[in-house]
Every structure is written in structure tokens, then in C-alpha cells.
Amino acid sequence: MKLDIYRSTATDNRHFVVAADADLSKVPEPLEELPVTSIDIEEGQTKVYVSGTQAIADIKDHGYHVIDVPADFT
């Protein structure tokens, strides 16, 4: 599944993972205009803090998957 990761403009440490070219209206926070990155992920795969199984399940259920990066992450 091809995914786009957007940074929230409302919360510094929050990112939303959505299916590539998805309708972003389901995301509950405003997002930066362009994705931070795009990735291709398979179920069971873990890459850039994204659990493939959980992200795919959340996107099917809600239209997005949330990543909260710790504020002190460097």
C-alpha cells in the first residue's frame, strides 16, 4: 500500500498517515499542504515508525493513522 505522511499544523509532534491520493477531509486536524514523505508499506512491515498492520487497519477503519513523535525526539 502506498502511503503519504503529513505533518499536522495544529500539533508539532503529530503526523497522519493516509493512503496515497486519499481524501484528507477525514483527518481531524489541519495538515501541511504537501506530505512530509511517501512510503510503500506491506502488512507486518515496520518502517519509519509505522506499523504496517496497524496503519492499514486504521486507514481502512478511519481513513488515517496517527503517529505521535515524542517531543524530545532528535
PDB file of C-alpha atoms in Angstrom:
ATOM      1  CA  MET A   1       0.000   0.000   0.000  1.00  0.00           C
ATOM      2  CA  LYS A   2       1.362   3.411  -0.922  1.00  0.00           C
ATOM      3  CA  LEU A   3       1.060   5.870   1.956  1.00  0.00           C
ATOM      4  CA  ASP A   4       1.609   9.593   2.396  1.00  0.00           C
ATOM      5  CA  ILE A   5       2.698  11.022   5.739  1.00  0.00           C
ATOM      6  CA  TYR A   6       1.578  14.574   6.537  1.00  0.00           C
ATOM      7  CA  ARG A   7       2.608  16.764   9.444  1.00  0.00           C
ATOM      8  CA  SER A   8      -0.173  18.357  11.477  1.00  0.00           C
ATOM      9  CA  THR A   9      -0.127  22.158  11.564  1.00  0.00           C
ATOM     10  CA  ALA A  10      -2.025  22.086  14.880  1.00  0.00           C
ATOM     11  CA  THR A  11       0.394  19.895  16.852  1.00  0.00           C
ATOM     12  CA  ASP A  12       4.162  19.936  16.356  1.00  0.00           C
ATOM     13  CA  ASN A  13       4.784  16.266  17.078  1.00  0.00           C
ATOM     14  CA  ARG A  14       1.810  14.684  15.294  1.00  0.00           C
ATOM     15  CA  HIS A  15       1.787  13.141  11.844  1.00  0.00           C
ATOM     16  CA  PHE A  16      -1.033  11.482   9.924  1.00  0.00           C
ATOM     17  CA  VAL A  17      -0.570   8.524   7.591  1.00  0.00           C
ATOM     18  CA  VAL A  18      -3.114   8.275   4.777  1.00  0.00           C
ATOM     19  CA  ALA A  19      -3.418   6.248   1.614  1.00  0.00           C
ATOM     20  CA  ALA A  20      -1.706   7.982  -1.298  1.00  0.00           C
ATOM     21  CA  ASP A  21      -4.031  10.468  -3.021  1.00  0.00           C
ATOM     22  CA  ALA A  22      -6.679   9.951  -0.299  1.00  0.00           C
ATOM     23  CA  ASP A  23      -9.390  12.418   0.618  1.00  0.00           C
ATOM     24  CA  LEU A  24      -7.863  14.304   3.564  1.00  0.00           C
ATOM     25  CA  SER A  25     -11.200  15.597   4.862  1.00  0.00           C
ATOM     26  CA  LYS A  26     -11.440  12.678   7.319  1.00  0.00           C
ATOM     27  CA  VAL A  27      -8.272  13.778   9.118  1.00  0.00           C
ATOM     28  CA  PRO A  28      -9.318  15.657  12.287  1.00  0.00           C
ATOM     29  CA  GLU A  29      -6.501  18.241  12.226  1.00  0.00           C
ATOM     30  CA  PRO A  30      -5.244  20.669   9.584  1.00  0.00           C
ATOM     31  CA  LEU A  31      -2.246  19.338   7.680  1.00  0.00           C
ATOM     32  CA  GLU A  32       0.707  20.870   5.900  1.00  0.00           C
ATOM     33  CA  GLU A  33      -0.049  21.282   2.228  1.00  0.00           C
ATOM     34  CA  LEU A  34       2.358  18.604   0.984  1.00  0.00           C
ATOM     35  CA  PRO A  35       3.274  15.237   2.515  1.00  0.00           C
ATOM     36  CA  VAL A  36       6.470  15.026   4.560  1.00  0.00           C
ATOM     37  CA  THR A  37       7.241  11.739   2.842  1.00  0.00           C
ATOM     38  CA  SER A  38       5.635   8.946   0.860  1.00  0.00           C
ATOM     39  CA  ILE A  39       6.309   5.276   1.568  1.00  0.00           C
ATOM     40  CA  ASP A  40       5.250   1.888   0.273  1.00  0.00           C
ATOM     41  CA  ILE A  41       4.367  -0.485   3.098  1.00  0.00           C
ATOM     42  CA  GLU A  42       3.100  -4.025   3.492  1.00  0.00           C
ATOM     43  CA  GLU A  43       1.146  -5.532   6.348  1.00  0.00           C
ATOM     44  CA  GLY A  44       3.508  -6.728   9.090  1.00  0.00           C
ATOM     45  CA  GLN A  45       6.270  -4.361   7.999  1.00  0.00           C
ATOM     46  CA  THR A  46       7.690  -1.671  10.265  1.00  0.00           C
ATOM     47  CA  LYS A  47       9.320   1.358   8.679  1.00  0.00           C
ATOM     48  CA  VAL A  48       9.773   4.963   9.809  1.00  0.00           C
ATOM     49  CA  TYR A  49       7.733   4.455  12.968  1.00  0.00           C
ATOM     50  CA  VAL A  50       4.820   2.978  11.050  1.00  0.00           C
ATOM     51  CA  SER A  51       3.438  -0.460  11.889  1.00  0.00           C
ATOM     52  CA  GLY A  52       2.135  -1.744   8.579  1.00  0.00           C
ATOM     53  CA  THR A  53      -0.538  -3.922  10.182  1.00  0.00           C
ATOM     54  CA  GLN A  54      -1.857  -1.152  12.436  1.00  0.00           C
ATOM     55  CA  ALA A  55      -1.631   1.616   9.813  1.00  0.00           C
ATOM     56  CA  ILE A  56      -3.505  -0.426   7.212  1.00  0.00           C
ATOM     57  CA  ALA A  57      -6.202  -1.385   9.750  1.00  0.00           C
ATOM     58  CA  ASP A  58      -6.617   2.230  10.917  1.00  0.00           C
ATOM     59  CA  ILE A  59      -6.788   3.576   7.365  1.00  0.00           C
ATOM     60  CA  LYS A  60      -9.461   1.005   6.473  1.00  0.00           C
ATOM     61  CA  ASP A  61     -11.455   1.871   9.618  1.00  0.00           C
ATOM     62  CA  HIS A  62     -10.930   5.639   9.906  1.00  0.00           C
ATOM     63  CA  GLY A  63      -9.171   6.901   6.784  1.00  0.00           C
ATOM     64  CA  TYR A  64      -5.958   7.771   8.665  1.00  0.00           C
ATOM     65  CA  HIS A  65      -3.336   6.506  11.127  1.00  0.00           C
ATOM     66  CA  VAL A  66      -1.782   8.802  13.737  1.00  0.00           C
ATOM     67  CA  ILE A  67       1.913   8.943  14.637  1.00  0.00           C
ATOM     68  CA  ASP A  68       2.818  10.895  17.763  1.00  0.00           C
ATOM     69  CA  VAL A  69       6.556  11.567  17.794  1.00  0.00           C
ATOM     70  CA  PRO A  70       7.913  12.243  21.308  1.00  0.00           C
ATOM     71  CA  ALA A  71       8.509  15.975  21.782  1.00  0.00           C
ATOM     72  CA  ASP A  72      12.114  15.325  22.851  1.00  0.00           C
ATOM     73  CA  PHE A  73      12.883  13.135  19.808  1.00  0.00           C
ATOM     74  CA  THR A  74      16.087  14.153  17.999  1.00  0.00           C
TER      75      THR A  74
END
